[in-house]
PDB file of C-alpha atoms and ligand atoms in Angstrom:
ATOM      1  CA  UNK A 471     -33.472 194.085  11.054  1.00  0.00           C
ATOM      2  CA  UNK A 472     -31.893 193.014   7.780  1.00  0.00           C
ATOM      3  CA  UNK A 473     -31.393 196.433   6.568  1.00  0.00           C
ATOM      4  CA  UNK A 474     -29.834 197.649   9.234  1.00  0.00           C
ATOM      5  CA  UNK A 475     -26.604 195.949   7.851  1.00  0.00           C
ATOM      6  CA  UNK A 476     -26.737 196.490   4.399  1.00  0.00           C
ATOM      7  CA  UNK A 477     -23.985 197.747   3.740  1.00  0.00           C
ATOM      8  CA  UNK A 478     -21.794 194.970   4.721  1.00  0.00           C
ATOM      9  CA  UNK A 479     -24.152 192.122   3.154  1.00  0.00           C
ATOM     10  CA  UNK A 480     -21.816 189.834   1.487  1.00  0.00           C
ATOM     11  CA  UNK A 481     -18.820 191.561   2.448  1.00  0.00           C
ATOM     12  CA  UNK A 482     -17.024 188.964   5.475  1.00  0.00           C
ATOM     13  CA  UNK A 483     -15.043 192.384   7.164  1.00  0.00           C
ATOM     14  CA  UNK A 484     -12.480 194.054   5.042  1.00  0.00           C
ATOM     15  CA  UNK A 485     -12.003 194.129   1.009  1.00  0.00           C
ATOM     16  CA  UNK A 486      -8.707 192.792   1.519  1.00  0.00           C
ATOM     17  CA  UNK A 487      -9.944 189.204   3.206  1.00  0.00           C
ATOM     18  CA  UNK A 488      -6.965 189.078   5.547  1.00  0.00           C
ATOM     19  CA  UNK A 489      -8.587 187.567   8.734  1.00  0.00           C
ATOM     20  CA  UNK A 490      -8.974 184.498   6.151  1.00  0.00           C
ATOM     21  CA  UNK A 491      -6.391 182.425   3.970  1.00  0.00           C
ATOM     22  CA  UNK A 492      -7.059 179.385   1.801  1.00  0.00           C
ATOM     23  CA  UNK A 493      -5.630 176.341   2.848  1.00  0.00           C
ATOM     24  CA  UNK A 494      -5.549 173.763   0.522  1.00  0.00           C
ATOM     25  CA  UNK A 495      -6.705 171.276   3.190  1.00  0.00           C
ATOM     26  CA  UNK A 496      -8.497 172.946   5.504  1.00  0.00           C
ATOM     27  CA  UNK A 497     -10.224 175.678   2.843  1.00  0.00           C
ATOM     28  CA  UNK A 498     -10.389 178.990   4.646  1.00  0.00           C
ATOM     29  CA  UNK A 499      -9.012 179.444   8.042  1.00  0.00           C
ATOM     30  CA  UNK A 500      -9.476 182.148  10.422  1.00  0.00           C
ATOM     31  CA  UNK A 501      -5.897 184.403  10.611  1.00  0.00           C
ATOM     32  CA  UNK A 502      -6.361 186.500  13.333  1.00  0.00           C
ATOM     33  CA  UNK A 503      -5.213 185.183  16.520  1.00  0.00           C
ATOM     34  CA  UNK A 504      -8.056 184.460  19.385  1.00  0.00           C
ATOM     35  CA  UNK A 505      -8.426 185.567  22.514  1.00  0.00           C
ATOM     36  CA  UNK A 506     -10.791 183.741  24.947  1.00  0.00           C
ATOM     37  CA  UNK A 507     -11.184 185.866  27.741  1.00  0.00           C
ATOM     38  CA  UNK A 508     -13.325 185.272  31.326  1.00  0.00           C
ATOM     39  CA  UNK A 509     -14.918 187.708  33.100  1.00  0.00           C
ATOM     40  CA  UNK A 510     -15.116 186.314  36.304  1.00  0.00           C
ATOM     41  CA  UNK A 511     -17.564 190.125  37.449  1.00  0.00           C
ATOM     42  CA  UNK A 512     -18.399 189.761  41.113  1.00  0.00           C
ATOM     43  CA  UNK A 513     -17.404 186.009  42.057  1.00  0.00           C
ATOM     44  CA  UNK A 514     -14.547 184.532  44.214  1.00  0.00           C
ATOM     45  CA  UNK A 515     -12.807 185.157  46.856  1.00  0.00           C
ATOM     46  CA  UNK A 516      -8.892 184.886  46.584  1.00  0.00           C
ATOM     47  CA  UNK A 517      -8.141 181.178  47.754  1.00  0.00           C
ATOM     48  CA  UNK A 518     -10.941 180.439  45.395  1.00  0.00           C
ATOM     49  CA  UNK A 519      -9.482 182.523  42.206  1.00  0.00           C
ATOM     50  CA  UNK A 520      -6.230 180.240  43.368  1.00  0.00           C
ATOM     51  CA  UNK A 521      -8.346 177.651  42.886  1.00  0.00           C
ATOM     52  CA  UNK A 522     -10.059 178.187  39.946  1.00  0.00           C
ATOM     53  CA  UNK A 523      -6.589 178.975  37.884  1.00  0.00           C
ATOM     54  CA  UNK A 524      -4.910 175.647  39.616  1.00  0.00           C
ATOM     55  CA  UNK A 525      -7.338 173.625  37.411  1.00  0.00           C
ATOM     56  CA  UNK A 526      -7.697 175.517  34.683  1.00  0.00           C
ATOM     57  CA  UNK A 527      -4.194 175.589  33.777  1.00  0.00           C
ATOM     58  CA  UNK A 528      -3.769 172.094  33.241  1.00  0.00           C
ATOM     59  CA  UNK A 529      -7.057 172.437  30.601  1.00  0.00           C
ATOM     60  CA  UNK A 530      -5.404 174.952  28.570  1.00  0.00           C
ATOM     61  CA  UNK A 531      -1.896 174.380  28.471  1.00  0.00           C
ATOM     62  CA  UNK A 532      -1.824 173.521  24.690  1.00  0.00           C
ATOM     63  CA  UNK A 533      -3.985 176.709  24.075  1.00  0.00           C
ATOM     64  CA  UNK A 534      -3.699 177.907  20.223  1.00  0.00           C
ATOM     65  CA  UNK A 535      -5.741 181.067  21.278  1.00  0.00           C
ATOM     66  CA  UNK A 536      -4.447 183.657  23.798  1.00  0.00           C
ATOM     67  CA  UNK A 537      -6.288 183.070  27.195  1.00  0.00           C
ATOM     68  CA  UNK A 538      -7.278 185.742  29.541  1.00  0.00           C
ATOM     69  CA  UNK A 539      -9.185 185.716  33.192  1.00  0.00           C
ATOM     70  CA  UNK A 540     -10.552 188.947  34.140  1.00  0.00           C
ATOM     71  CA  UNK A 541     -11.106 188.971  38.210  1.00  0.00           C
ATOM     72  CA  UNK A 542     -12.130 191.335  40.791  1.00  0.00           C
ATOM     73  CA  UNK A 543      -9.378 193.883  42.322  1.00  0.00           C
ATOM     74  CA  UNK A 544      -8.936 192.092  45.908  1.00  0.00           C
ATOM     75  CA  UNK A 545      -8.478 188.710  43.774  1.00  0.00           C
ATOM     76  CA  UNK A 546      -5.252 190.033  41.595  1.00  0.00           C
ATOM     77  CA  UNK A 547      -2.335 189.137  43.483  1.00  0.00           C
ATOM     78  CA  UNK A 548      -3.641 185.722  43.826  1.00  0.00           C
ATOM     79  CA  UNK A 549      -4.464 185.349  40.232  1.00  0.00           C
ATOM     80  CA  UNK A 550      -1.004 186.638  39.346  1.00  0.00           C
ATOM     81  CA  UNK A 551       0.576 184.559  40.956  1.00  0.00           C
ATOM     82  CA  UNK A 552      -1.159 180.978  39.738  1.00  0.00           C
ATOM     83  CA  UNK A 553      -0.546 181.659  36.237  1.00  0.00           C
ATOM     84  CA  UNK A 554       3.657 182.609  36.982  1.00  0.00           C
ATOM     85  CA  UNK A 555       4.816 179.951  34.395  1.00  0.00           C
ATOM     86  CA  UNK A 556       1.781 179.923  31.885  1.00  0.00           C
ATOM     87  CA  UNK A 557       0.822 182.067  28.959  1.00  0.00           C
ATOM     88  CA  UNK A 558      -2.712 183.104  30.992  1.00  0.00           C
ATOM     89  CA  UNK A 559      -3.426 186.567  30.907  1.00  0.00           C
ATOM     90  CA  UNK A 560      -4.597 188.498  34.022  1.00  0.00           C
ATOM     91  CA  UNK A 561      -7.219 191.302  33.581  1.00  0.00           C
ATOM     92  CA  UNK A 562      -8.653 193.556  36.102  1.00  0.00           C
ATOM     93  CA  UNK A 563     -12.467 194.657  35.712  1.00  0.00           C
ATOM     94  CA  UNK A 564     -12.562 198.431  35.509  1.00  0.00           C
ATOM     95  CA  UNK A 565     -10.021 200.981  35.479  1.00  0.00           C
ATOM     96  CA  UNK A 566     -10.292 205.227  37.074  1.00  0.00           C
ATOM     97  CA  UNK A 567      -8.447 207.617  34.870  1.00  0.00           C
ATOM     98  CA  UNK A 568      -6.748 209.535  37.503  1.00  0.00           C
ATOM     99  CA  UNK A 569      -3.510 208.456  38.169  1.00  0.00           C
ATOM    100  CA  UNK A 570      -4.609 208.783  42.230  1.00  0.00           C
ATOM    101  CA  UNK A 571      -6.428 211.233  44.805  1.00  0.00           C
ATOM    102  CA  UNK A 572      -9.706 211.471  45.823  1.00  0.00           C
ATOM    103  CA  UNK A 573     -11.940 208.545  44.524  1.00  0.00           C
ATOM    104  CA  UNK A 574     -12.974 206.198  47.248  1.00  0.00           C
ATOM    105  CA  UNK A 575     -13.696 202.557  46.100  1.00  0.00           C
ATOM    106  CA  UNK A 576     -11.671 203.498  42.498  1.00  0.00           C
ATOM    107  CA  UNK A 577      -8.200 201.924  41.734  1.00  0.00           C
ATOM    108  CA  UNK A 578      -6.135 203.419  38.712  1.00  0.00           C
ATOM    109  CA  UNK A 579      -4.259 201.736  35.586  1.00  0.00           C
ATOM    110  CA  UNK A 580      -1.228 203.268  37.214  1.00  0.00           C
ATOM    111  CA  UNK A 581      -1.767 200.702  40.402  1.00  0.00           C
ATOM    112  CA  UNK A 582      -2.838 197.870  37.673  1.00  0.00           C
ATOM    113  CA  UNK A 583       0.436 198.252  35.741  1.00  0.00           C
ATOM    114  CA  UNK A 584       2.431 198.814  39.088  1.00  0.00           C
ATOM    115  CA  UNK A 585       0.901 195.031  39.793  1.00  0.00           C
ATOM    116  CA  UNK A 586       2.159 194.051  36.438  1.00  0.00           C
ATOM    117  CA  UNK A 587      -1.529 193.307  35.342  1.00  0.00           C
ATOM    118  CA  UNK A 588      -1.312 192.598  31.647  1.00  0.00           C
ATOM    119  CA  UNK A 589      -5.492 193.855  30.957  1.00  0.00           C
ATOM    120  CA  UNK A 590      -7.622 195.889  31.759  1.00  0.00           C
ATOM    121  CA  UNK A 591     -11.957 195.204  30.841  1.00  0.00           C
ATOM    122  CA  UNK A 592     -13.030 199.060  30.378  1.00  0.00           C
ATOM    123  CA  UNK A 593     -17.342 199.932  29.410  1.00  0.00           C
ATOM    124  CA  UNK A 594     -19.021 196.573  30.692  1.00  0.00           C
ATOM    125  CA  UNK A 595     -22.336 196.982  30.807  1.00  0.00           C
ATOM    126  CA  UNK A 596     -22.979 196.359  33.857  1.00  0.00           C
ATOM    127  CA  UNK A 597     -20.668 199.311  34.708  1.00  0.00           C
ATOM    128  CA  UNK A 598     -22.653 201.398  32.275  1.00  0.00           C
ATOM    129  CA  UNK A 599     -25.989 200.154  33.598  1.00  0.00           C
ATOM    130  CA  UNK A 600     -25.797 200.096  37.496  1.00  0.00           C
ATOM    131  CA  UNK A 601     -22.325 202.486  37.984  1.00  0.00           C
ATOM    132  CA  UNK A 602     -22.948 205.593  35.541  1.00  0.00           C
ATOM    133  CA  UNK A 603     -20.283 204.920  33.098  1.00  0.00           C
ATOM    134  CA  UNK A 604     -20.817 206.427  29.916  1.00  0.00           C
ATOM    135  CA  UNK A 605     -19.495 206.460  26.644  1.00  0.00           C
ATOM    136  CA  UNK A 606     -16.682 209.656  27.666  1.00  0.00           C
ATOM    137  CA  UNK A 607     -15.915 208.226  30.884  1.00  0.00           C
ATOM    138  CA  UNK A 608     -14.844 204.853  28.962  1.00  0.00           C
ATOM    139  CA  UNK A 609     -13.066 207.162  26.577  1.00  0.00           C
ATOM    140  CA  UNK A 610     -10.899 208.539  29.287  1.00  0.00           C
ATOM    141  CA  UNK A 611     -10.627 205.083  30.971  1.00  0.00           C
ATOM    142  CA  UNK A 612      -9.280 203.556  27.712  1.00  0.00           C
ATOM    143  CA  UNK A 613      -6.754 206.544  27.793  1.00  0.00           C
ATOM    144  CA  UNK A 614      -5.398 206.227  30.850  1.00  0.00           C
ATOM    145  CA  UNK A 615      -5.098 202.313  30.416  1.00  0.00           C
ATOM    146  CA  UNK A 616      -3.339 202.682  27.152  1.00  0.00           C
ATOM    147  CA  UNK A 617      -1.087 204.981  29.169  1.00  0.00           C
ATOM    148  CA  UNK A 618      -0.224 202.872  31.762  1.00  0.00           C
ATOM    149  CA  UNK A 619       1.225 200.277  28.926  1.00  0.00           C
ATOM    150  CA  UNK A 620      -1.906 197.853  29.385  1.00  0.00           C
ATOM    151  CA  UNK A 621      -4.402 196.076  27.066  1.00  0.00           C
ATOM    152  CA  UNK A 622      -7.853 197.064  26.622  1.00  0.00           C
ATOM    153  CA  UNK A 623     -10.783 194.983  26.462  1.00  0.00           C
ATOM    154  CA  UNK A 624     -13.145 197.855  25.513  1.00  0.00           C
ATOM    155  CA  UNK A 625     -17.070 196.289  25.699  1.00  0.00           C
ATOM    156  CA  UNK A 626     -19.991 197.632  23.648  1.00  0.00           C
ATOM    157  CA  UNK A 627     -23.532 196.486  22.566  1.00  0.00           C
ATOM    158  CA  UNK A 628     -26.975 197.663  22.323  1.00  0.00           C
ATOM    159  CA  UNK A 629     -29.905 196.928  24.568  1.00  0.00           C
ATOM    160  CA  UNK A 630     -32.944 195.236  23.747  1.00  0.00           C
ATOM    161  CA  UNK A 631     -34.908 198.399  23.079  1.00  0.00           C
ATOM    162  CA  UNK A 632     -32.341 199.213  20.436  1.00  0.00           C
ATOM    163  CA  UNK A 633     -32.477 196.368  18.639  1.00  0.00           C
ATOM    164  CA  UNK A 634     -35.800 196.241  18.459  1.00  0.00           C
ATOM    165  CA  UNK A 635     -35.615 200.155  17.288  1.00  0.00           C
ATOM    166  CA  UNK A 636     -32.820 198.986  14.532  1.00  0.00           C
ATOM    167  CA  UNK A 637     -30.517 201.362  15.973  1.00  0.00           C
ATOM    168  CA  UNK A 638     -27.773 198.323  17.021  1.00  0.00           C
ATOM    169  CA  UNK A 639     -25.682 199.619  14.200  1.00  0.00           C
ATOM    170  CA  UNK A 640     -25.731 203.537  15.533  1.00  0.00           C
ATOM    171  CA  UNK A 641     -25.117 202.378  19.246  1.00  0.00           C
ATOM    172  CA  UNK A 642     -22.423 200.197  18.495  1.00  0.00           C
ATOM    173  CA  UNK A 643     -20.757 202.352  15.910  1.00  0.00           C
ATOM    174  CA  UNK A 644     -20.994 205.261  18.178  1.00  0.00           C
ATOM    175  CA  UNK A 645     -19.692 203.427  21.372  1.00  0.00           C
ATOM    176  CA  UNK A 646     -16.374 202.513  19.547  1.00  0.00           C
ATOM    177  CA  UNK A 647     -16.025 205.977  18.061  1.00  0.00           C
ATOM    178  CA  UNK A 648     -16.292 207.827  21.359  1.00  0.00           C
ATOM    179  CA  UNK A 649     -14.438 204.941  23.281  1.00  0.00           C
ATOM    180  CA  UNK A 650     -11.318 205.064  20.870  1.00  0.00           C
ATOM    181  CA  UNK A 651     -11.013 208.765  20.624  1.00  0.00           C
ATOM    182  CA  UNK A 652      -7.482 210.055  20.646  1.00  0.00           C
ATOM    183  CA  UNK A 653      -6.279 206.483  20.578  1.00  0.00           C
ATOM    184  CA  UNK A 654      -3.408 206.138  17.765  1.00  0.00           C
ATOM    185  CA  UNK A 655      -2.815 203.818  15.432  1.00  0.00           C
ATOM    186  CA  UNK A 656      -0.220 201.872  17.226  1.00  0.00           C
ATOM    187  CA  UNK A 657      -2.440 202.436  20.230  1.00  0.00           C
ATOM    188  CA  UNK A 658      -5.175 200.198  18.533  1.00  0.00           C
ATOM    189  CA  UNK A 659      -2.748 197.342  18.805  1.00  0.00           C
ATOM    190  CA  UNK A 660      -3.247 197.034  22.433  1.00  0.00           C
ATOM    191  CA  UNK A 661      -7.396 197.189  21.648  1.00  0.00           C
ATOM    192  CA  UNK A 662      -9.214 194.344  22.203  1.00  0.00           C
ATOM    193  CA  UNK A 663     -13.255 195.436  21.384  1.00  0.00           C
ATOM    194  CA  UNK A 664     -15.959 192.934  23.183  1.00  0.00           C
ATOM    195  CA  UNK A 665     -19.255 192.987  20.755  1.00  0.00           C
ATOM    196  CA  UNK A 666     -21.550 192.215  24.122  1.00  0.00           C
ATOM    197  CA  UNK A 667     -25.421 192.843  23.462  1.00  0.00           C
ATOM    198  CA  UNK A 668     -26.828 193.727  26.493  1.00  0.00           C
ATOM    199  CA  UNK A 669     -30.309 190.996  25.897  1.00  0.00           C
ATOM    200  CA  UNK A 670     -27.428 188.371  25.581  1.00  0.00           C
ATOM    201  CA  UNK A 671     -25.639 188.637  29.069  1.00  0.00           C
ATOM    202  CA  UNK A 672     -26.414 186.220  31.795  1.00  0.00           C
ATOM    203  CA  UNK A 673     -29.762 185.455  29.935  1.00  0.00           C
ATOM    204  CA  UNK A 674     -28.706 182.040  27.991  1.00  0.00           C
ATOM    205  CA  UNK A 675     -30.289 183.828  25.096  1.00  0.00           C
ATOM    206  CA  UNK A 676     -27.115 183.700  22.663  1.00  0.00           C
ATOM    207  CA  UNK A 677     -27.178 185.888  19.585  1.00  0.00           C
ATOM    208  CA  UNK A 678     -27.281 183.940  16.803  1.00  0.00           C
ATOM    209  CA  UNK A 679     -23.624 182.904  15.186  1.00  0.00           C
ATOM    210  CA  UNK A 680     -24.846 185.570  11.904  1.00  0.00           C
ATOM    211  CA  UNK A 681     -26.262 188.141  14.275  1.00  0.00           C
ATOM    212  CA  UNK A 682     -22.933 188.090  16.423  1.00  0.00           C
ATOM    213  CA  UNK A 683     -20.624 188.131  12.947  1.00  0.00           C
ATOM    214  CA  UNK A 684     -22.655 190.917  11.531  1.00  0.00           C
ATOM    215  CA  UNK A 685     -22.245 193.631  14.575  1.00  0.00           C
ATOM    216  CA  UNK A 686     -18.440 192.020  14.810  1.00  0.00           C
ATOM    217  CA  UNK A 687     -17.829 193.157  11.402  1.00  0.00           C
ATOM    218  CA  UNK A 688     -19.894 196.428  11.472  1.00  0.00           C
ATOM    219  CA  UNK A 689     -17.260 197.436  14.574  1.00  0.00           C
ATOM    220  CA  UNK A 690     -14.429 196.488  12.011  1.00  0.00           C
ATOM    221  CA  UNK A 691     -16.015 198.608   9.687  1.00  0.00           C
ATOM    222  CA  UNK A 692     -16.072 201.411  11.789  1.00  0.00           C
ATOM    223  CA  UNK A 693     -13.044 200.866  12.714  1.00  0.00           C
ATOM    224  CA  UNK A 694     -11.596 200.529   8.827  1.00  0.00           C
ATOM    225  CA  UNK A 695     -13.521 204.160   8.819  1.00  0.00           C
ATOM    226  CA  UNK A 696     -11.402 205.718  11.609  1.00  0.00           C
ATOM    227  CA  UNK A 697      -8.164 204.268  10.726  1.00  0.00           C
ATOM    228  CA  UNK A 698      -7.599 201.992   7.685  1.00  0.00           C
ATOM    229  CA  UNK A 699      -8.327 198.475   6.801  1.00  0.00           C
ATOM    230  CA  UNK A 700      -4.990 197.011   7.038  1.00  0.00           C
ATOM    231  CA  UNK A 701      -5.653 198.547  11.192  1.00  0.00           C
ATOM    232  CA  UNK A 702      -8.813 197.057  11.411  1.00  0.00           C
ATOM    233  CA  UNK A 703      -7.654 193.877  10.263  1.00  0.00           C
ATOM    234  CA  UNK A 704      -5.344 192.809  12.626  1.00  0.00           C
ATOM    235  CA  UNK A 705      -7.661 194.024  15.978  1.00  0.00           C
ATOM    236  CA  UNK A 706      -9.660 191.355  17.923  1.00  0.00           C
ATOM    237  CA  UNK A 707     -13.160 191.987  18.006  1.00  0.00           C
ATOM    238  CA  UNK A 708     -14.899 189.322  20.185  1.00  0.00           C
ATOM    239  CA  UNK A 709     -18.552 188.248  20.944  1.00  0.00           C
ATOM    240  CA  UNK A 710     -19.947 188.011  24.438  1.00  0.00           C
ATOM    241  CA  UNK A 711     -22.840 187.068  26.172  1.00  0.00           C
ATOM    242  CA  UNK A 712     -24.185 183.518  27.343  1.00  0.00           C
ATOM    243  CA  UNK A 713     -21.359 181.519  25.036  1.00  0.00           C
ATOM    244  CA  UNK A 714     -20.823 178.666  26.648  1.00  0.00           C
ATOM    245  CA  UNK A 715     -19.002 175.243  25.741  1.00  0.00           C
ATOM    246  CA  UNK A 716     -22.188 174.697  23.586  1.00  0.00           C
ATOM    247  CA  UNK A 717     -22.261 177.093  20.995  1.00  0.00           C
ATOM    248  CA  UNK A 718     -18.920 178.395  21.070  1.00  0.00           C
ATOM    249  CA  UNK A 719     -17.618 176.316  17.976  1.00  0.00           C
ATOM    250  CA  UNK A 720     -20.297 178.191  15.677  1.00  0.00           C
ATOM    251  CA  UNK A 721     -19.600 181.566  16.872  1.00  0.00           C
ATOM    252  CA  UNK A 722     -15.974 181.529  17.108  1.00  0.00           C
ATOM    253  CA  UNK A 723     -16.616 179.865  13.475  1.00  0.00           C
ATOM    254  CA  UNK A 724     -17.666 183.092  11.782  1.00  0.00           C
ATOM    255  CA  UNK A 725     -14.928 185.245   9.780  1.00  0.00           C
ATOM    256  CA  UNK A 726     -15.265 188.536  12.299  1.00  0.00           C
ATOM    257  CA  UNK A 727     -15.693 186.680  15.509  1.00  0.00           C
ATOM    258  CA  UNK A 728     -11.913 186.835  17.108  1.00  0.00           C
ATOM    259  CA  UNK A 729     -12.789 185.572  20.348  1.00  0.00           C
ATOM    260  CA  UNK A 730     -15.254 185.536  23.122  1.00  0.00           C
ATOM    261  CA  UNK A 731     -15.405 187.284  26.604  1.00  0.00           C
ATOM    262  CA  UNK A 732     -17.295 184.739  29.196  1.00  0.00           C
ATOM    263  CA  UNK A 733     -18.694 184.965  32.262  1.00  0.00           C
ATOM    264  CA  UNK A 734     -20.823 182.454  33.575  1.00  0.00           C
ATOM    265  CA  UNK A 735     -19.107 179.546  31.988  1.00  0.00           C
ATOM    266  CA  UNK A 736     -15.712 181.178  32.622  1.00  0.00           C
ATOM    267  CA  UNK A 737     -16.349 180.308  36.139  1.00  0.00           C
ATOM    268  CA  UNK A 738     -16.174 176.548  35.347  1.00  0.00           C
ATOM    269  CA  UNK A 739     -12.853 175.572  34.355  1.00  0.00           C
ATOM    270  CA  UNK A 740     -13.858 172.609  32.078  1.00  0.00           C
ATOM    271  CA  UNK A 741     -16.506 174.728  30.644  1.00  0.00           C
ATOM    272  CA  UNK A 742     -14.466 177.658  29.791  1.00  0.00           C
ATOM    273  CA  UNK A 743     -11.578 175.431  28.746  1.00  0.00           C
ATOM    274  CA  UNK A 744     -13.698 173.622  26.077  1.00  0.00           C
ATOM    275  CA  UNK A 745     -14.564 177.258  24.954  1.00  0.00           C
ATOM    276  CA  UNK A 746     -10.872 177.547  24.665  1.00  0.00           C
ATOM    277  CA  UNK A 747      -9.823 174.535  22.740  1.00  0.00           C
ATOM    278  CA  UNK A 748     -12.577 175.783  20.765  1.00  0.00           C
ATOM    279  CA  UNK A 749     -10.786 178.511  19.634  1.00  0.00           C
ATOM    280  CA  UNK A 750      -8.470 177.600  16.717  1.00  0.00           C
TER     281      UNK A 750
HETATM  282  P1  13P B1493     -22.393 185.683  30.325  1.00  0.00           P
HETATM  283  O1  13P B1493     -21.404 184.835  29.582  1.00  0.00           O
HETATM  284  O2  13P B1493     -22.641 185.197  31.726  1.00  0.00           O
HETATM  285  O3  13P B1493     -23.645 185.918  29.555  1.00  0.00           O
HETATM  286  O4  13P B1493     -21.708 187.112  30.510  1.00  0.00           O
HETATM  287  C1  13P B1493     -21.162 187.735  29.412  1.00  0.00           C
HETATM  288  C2  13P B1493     -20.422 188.917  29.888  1.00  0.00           C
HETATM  289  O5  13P B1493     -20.992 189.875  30.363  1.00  0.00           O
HETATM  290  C3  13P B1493     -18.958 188.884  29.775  1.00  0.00           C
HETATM  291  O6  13P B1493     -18.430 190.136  30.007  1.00  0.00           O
END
């Protein structure tokens, strides 16, 4: 759909260039910090999240990038406890937006930030597709986790269907809008935004390195449009779906790409630690 993006042909995010500097060595290098982030969905049980973190840590000890595992509720305490004495983030999976009462099976960002977790993932697909979320109950989700003091990893992406209808643009524009309503400019700080297309999670179809830059720096755009472009510089937009220690290098490569949110591979510690180193 080459029209589709028009508008930001030739234009590598924001007028000002920031996410890039020219070295004389290296030529241009990326300026905005990454974060590599796992999400681990439905998989391991606590003594194996224990586990998992024991080996990774040794693999990504000299991280440039900021490194994040997102893990299911029951596996939290473990997690929180391996990485005591790293720089590893911990990230729950899904937040409620009540602070408490009566929501079986929900926990709140009040009882994630009472755990000291440091993230929160908020509008996964998979919690859109098969668990009704929509684009307002993110929105209040991404309030409530802002209000508990926590980082948001706020996911968005188009399905198949809509890329095929050239509509990825509208989707993913519209997702961030509704998702970031009411969230301040020193709120965005504590944004993180996932660029996951639906087609490209748990399939092993990767978009391609342009395709993934393009949407990255359309949600930059958009967010340039609600805020400003020094605000849209400095947030993290990342790329998800079936990156791997293959084709990481090329995506992360591209001036918009800040980062990448994982899940199969981020279930392999060497995997997801070449991913990492190769961040930078
Ligand atoms: P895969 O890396 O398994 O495609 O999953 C991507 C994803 O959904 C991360 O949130």
């Amino acid at each position: 759909q080459p029209d589709l993006f028009s508008t930001l042909k030739g234009n590598l995010g924001s007028p000002y260039f920031a996410p890039f500097q020219n070295d004389k060595e290296k030529g241009w290098i990326h300026m905005r910090k990454y974060v590599i982030a796992g999400n681990w969905k439905m998989n391991k049980t606590p003594d194996e999240a224990t586990a998992l973190i024991n080996e990774l840590k040794p693999l990504v000890a000299g991280a440039s990038c900021d490194v994040v595992v997102g893990v299911p509720f029951v596996d939290l305490p473990a997690a929180l406890e391996a990485v005591k004495g790293t720089a590893i983030g911990v990230a729950a999976q899904n937040c409620h937006w009540e602070k408490s009462g009566a929501f079986t099976g929900e926990v709140s960002a009040e009882m994630l930030k009472a755990m000291k977790v440091g993230y929160v993932i908020i509008g996964h697909s998979e919690r859109r597709t098969y668990f009704g979320d929509t684009d307002v109950t993110v929105q209040k989700r991404v309030r409530a986790a802002l209000d508990a003091g926590l980082t948001v990893i706020l996911c968005v992406g188009e399905y198949l269907e809509q890329r095929e209808q050239g509509v990825t643009g509208e989707v993913v524009a519209m997702q961030t809008k509704i998702a970031l309503g009411g969230v301040t400019e020193e709120e965005l700080k504590r944004i993180i935004i996932a660029y996951e297309p639906v087609w490209a999670i748990g399939t092993g179809r990767t978009a391609t390195a342009q395709q993934a830059n393009e949407v990255c720096a359309l949600i930059r755009n958009t967010l340039a449009g609600l805020y400003s472009w020094t605000c849209a510089d400095d947030v993290v937009v990342q790329y998800g779906g079936s990156m791997n220690a293959g084709n990481a290098a090329e995506l992360l490569a591209q001036p918009d790409v800040d980062g990448g949110l994982i899940g199969g591979a981020s279930l392999k510690p060497q995997d997801f630690a070449a991913i990492v180193a190769a961040a930078k």
